[in-house]
Amino acid sequence: MNIDRYRVRPGDRRALSRHHPGDTSTLRDKDAAQERLLRSITHLEERLELLNAQNERALLLVFQGMDASGKDGAIKHVMSGVNPLFTEVHMFKQPSSEEMDHSFLWRAVKALPARGNIGIFDRSYYEDVVVVRVHPELLNLQQLPPDLVGPRIWNERFEDIRSLERHLSRNGTVIRKFFFHVSKEEQRERLLERFETADKNWKFSARDVRERQNWAKYAAAYRELLGATSTKEAPWYVIPADHKWFARLLVAEVINDTLDRMDLKAPVLSQVEKRHLATVRRLLGPSSAPSRRGSVKPRG
Ligand code: AMP
Ligand code: MG
C-alpha cells in the first residue's frame, strides 16, 4: 500500500477532495486486512520497546475527526498491545476554566510525552482552530484581550501551532497527525446505530446530531488547517474512514513506517559499562538455577 499517497503536502488545501472516505487502497475486504493489521500491531510493539529503551525520542500521535469518525476505536485497536507503562493518552474535551485562563496551547504542552514514550492525543489543540472557529461564541469564552481577536486569529494560531511542532521536532519528538475522513452518510449510519442498538445507546449525543448542520463549516475549517499545518516535520495524513478496518490498518502502517525510519536500536554498553556490569554481577554470587535461556538441557 502506498501510504505516502495519504500524506498532505504542505500548503495543499484540496487534500480532502483528493481522497474518498470509502477508499480501501488495494485491499478488498476486512479479511484481507485483518491478518495484516495483526502483523503490523506486533511490529509496532517491538519498535516501541526500542523507542523506550533508547530514551532519546518521543512519538506524538494526534487524532482528529468528525464525531463518529472512528478515531477512538482506531486508537483502541492499533494500540492494543502497546505497553501501558510508556503510553500517555490524553483526551481533549471542552476546556476547564483554569485551562481557558491560559493560552490555547498550554494544556497540550502539559500533556506532551516524555522521551522514550508514545503520546496519543485524542483531539488536541487543533480543536481551537476547528470547533472554536465553527462556534465563534467559544472564542469569547477564552478571555482574550479584544484587540487580539480578529479575522487574522486563525492564521496566527496556525503559525503558533507550526512553531510549537517545529520546536518539539527539533528536540526529539516525532509527530504524526491523522484526520479521520468519514462521509456524511456513513456518519448518519453510525449515529443511527447508536439509537437503535441498546448497548450503544450510551454513546448517543444530541449534540453530535445537531452538529451535522455545521458539516460544511467543519469541512472548510479542516481543509484550511490541513494545508496550513501539514509540514515536513509534522505531516497530516488523511485517513479514509468509512471502513473502520481500513482506517485502522492505514494508521498502523503510517506509525510503523515512521518508527522504521527512526533507526531504533537497543542501547549498546561501552567497555567501561561492561566491566562495571561484570563487577556488579559478581555481587549476586553463582547462579544455582539452570539457564533460563534453555541452553542447558537436562540429560536423560
Ligand atoms: P468527545 O470527543 O465526543 O468526547 O467530545 C469532546 C468535545 O469537546 C468535542 O465536542 C470537542 O469539539 C470539544 N472540545 C475539545 N476541545 C475544545 C476546545 N478547545 N474548545 C471547545 N470545545 C472543545
Ligand atoms: Mg463524541
XYZ file of C-alpha atoms and ligand atoms in Angstrom:
324
model
C 0.000 0.000 0.000
C 1.370 3.404 -0.932
C 0.945 5.250 2.347
C 2.635 8.406 1.100
C -0.398 8.988 -1.096
C -2.346 9.850 2.069
C 0.167 12.401 3.359
C -0.952 16.017 2.984
C 1.563 18.122 1.094
C 2.374 21.453 2.790
C 0.017 24.135 1.508
C -2.410 21.672 -0.104
C -5.899 22.946 0.665
C -7.561 20.345 -1.540
C -6.294 17.276 0.291
C -9.788 16.232 1.390
C -11.213 16.253 -2.108
C -8.342 14.055 -3.295
C -9.445 11.217 -1.027
C -12.726 9.358 -0.982
C -13.847 8.361 2.528
C -14.714 4.904 1.162
C -11.229 4.295 -0.256
C -9.563 0.989 0.705
C -6.436 1.246 -1.486
C -5.595 -2.185 -2.898
C -7.390 -4.103 -0.146
C -10.652 -5.756 -0.971
C -12.196 -6.586 2.376
C -11.859 -6.820 6.113
C -10.488 -10.364 5.995
C -7.640 -9.292 3.746
C -6.764 -6.511 6.184
C -7.166 -8.416 9.431
C -4.053 -10.560 9.285
C -2.018 -7.634 8.056
C -3.236 -5.489 10.937
C -2.227 -8.137 13.475
C 1.267 -8.307 11.967
C 1.503 -4.517 11.988
C 0.489 -4.371 15.635
C 3.175 -6.916 16.608
C 5.817 -4.950 14.699
C 4.651 -1.750 16.349
C 5.003 -3.225 19.840
C 8.572 -4.312 19.121
C 9.609 -0.941 17.741
C 8.052 0.922 20.649
C 10.022 -1.211 23.114
C 13.178 0.031 21.383
C 11.940 3.633 21.359
C 11.593 3.308 25.109
C 14.939 1.561 25.629
C 16.761 4.227 23.605
C 15.089 7.023 25.588
C 16.002 9.780 23.124
C 12.898 10.435 21.092
C 9.199 10.619 21.861
C 6.402 9.858 19.425
C 3.337 12.106 19.422
C 0.254 10.939 17.527
C -2.594 13.410 17.033
C -6.069 12.138 16.140
C -8.753 14.448 14.791
C -12.035 13.804 13.002
C -15.742 14.479 12.912
C -17.950 12.804 15.531
C -18.300 9.043 14.956
C -15.371 9.052 12.535
C -13.910 6.048 14.352
C -10.765 7.606 15.795
C -11.403 6.272 19.304
C -11.871 2.706 18.040
C -8.722 3.014 15.942
C -6.694 4.173 18.952
C -8.023 1.235 20.955
C -7.201 -1.357 18.282
C -3.896 -0.070 16.989
C -2.522 0.449 20.493
C -3.981 -2.794 21.881
C -0.630 -4.488 22.505
C 1.452 -1.481 23.435
C 2.984 -1.394 26.905
C 0.853 0.985 29.026
C 3.950 1.907 31.049
C 5.237 4.103 28.265
C 1.984 5.177 26.665
C 0.486 8.565 27.571
C -3.072 9.047 26.332
C -4.956 12.332 26.594
C -8.484 13.246 25.583
C -9.147 16.908 24.942
C -12.668 17.982 25.831
C -14.195 21.398 26.386
C -11.526 23.350 28.280
C -11.956 23.942 32.001
C -11.983 27.484 33.365
C -8.382 27.045 34.522
C -7.392 25.956 31.011
C -9.201 28.940 29.493
C -7.197 31.260 31.701
C -4.093 30.180 29.736
C -3.074 30.208 26.100
C -4.779 27.556 23.967
C -1.546 25.527 23.730
C -0.980 25.346 27.477
C -2.996 22.245 28.309
C -1.471 20.333 25.401
C 2.081 21.279 26.351
C 1.468 19.888 29.844
C 0.360 16.604 28.297
C 3.288 16.054 25.892
C 5.013 12.656 26.012
C 8.415 12.278 27.677
C 11.430 10.871 25.810
C 11.024 7.165 25.202
C 7.251 7.427 25.408
C 4.395 7.473 22.970
C 1.793 10.207 23.417
C -1.676 9.901 21.979
C -3.832 12.985 21.650
C -7.497 12.121 21.133
C -8.397 15.585 19.815
C -5.855 18.297 20.555
C -5.030 21.995 20.197
C -6.448 21.632 16.693
C -9.928 21.918 18.260
C -9.020 25.573 18.807
C -8.969 26.110 15.047
C -11.936 23.816 14.348
C -14.792 23.747 16.867
C -13.872 27.221 18.110
C -13.870 28.511 14.534
C -17.242 26.921 13.765
C -18.666 28.344 17.016
C -17.189 31.833 17.470
C -19.005 32.192 20.808
C -16.437 29.707 22.194
C -13.711 32.185 21.343
C -15.448 34.756 23.546
C -15.144 32.334 26.465
C -11.368 32.254 26.048
C -10.940 35.611 27.826
C -8.635 37.060 25.190
C -7.982 40.812 25.088
C -10.376 42.139 22.400
C -7.615 43.766 20.364
C -6.085 40.302 19.821
C -9.294 38.863 18.398
C -9.996 39.440 14.726
C -10.130 37.628 11.427
C -6.366 37.068 11.443
C -6.516 34.973 14.610
C -6.773 31.668 12.690
C -3.644 32.275 10.651
C -1.858 33.364 13.803
C -2.901 30.156 15.520
C -1.676 28.098 12.554
C 1.644 29.875 12.856
C 1.829 29.200 16.597
C 0.984 25.534 16.050
C 3.663 25.167 13.365
C 6.185 26.810 15.693
C 5.320 24.506 18.577
C 5.549 21.423 16.387
C 8.872 22.544 14.908
C 10.232 23.196 18.386
C 9.164 19.716 19.506
C 10.639 18.067 16.467
C 13.945 19.903 16.986
C 14.012 18.473 20.489
C 13.370 14.849 19.581
C 9.587 14.475 19.458
C 8.430 12.864 16.230
C 4.905 13.958 15.297
C 2.320 12.324 13.045
C -1.256 13.599 12.675
C -4.299 11.716 11.460
C -7.509 13.184 10.117
C -10.303 10.607 10.035
C -12.181 11.374 6.841
C -15.715 9.965 7.170
C -18.568 10.716 4.768
C -21.685 12.490 5.988
C -23.779 9.465 5.003
C -21.603 6.973 6.889
C -21.697 9.254 9.938
C -25.505 9.224 9.731
C -25.480 5.407 9.697
C -23.197 5.271 12.731
C -25.268 7.789 14.697
C -28.453 5.863 13.819
C -26.840 2.695 15.102
C -26.283 4.409 18.428
C -30.033 4.989 18.675
C -31.046 1.572 17.542
C -28.578 -0.686 19.316
C -29.303 -0.852 23.041
C -25.705 -1.372 24.129
C -24.583 1.605 22.034
C -27.229 3.995 23.386
C -24.793 5.416 25.917
C -22.688 6.797 23.067
C -25.582 8.750 21.649
C -25.225 12.524 21.900
C -27.849 15.040 20.846
C -25.021 17.454 20.208
C -23.442 15.147 17.614
C -26.737 15.050 15.720
C -27.155 18.837 15.863
C -23.570 19.431 14.789
C -24.328 17.734 11.447
C -25.928 21.028 10.424
C -22.462 22.560 10.567
C -20.864 19.842 8.438
C -19.773 22.237 5.680
C -18.236 24.652 8.189
C -16.245 21.865 9.829
C -15.096 20.613 6.429
C -13.941 24.121 5.482
C -12.053 24.530 8.762
C -10.326 21.168 8.257
C -9.459 21.905 4.632
C -7.694 25.045 5.692
C -5.855 23.665 8.691
C -4.625 20.574 6.835
C -2.935 22.744 4.223
C -1.632 25.280 6.730
C -0.196 22.874 9.299
C 0.982 19.827 7.365
C 4.759 20.217 7.409
C 7.771 18.055 6.724
C 8.385 17.534 10.435
C 4.729 17.130 11.449
C 2.703 15.844 8.496
C -1.032 15.225 8.405
C -2.427 12.036 6.910
C -5.947 11.882 5.530
C -7.338 8.543 6.717
C -10.328 7.363 4.653
C -12.634 6.288 7.475
C -15.846 4.841 6.056
C -14.334 1.374 6.501
C -13.070 1.078 10.041
C -10.823 -1.884 9.196
C -9.053 0.149 6.518
C -8.607 3.232 8.713
C -7.024 1.116 11.461
C -4.636 -0.623 9.100
C -3.541 2.616 7.472
C -2.853 4.278 10.838
C -0.814 1.253 11.992
C 1.209 1.278 8.765
C 1.936 5.002 8.952
C 3.168 4.614 12.544
C 5.347 1.642 11.581
C 6.783 3.486 8.609
C 7.656 6.358 10.944
C 9.291 4.082 13.520
C 11.225 2.173 10.834
C 12.805 5.420 9.675
C 13.956 6.278 13.183
C 16.910 3.855 13.345
C 15.877 2.476 16.719
C 18.372 0.227 18.474
C 18.684 -1.129 21.976
C 21.459 0.811 23.714
C 24.905 -0.883 23.447
C 27.107 -0.804 26.543
C 30.580 0.754 26.382
C 33.658 -1.278 27.509
C 33.649 0.625 30.815
C 29.975 -0.142 31.377
C 30.533 -3.827 30.535
C 33.339 -4.071 33.123
C 31.067 -2.411 35.660
C 28.342 -4.904 34.790
C 30.709 -7.826 35.394
C 31.724 -6.389 38.790
C 28.134 -5.949 39.884
C 27.269 -9.415 38.543
C 29.774 -10.983 40.965
C 27.877 -9.485 43.919
C 24.957 -11.773 43.087
C 27.101 -14.924 43.534
C 26.990 -18.025 41.359
C 23.747 -18.997 39.665
C 22.082 -22.138 41.040
C 19.169 -22.362 38.624
C 19.608 -23.902 35.164
C 19.911 -21.281 32.459
C 16.596 -19.722 31.602
C 17.642 -19.325 28.022
C 17.184 -23.043 27.509
C 20.808 -23.629 26.566
C 21.232 -26.203 29.380
C 19.066 -29.228 28.757
C 18.619 -31.961 31.385
C 20.275 -35.159 30.281
C 18.340 -38.350 30.443
P -15.915 13.738 22.565
O -14.598 13.604 21.852
O -17.047 13.180 21.778
O -15.859 13.210 23.942
O -16.243 15.284 22.677
C -15.355 16.221 23.205
C -15.916 17.554 22.855
O -15.060 18.570 23.362
C -15.986 17.755 21.347
O -17.234 18.215 21.016
C -14.934 18.793 21.090
O -15.230 19.601 19.992
C -14.939 19.564 22.393
N -13.703 20.318 22.561
C -12.445 19.858 22.559
N -11.549 20.858 22.648
C -12.274 22.006 22.695
C -11.936 23.378 22.784
N -10.660 23.777 22.847
N -12.939 24.278 22.833
C -14.223 23.874 22.784
N -14.614 22.598 22.686
C -13.654 21.657 22.645
Mg -18.219 12.329 20.512
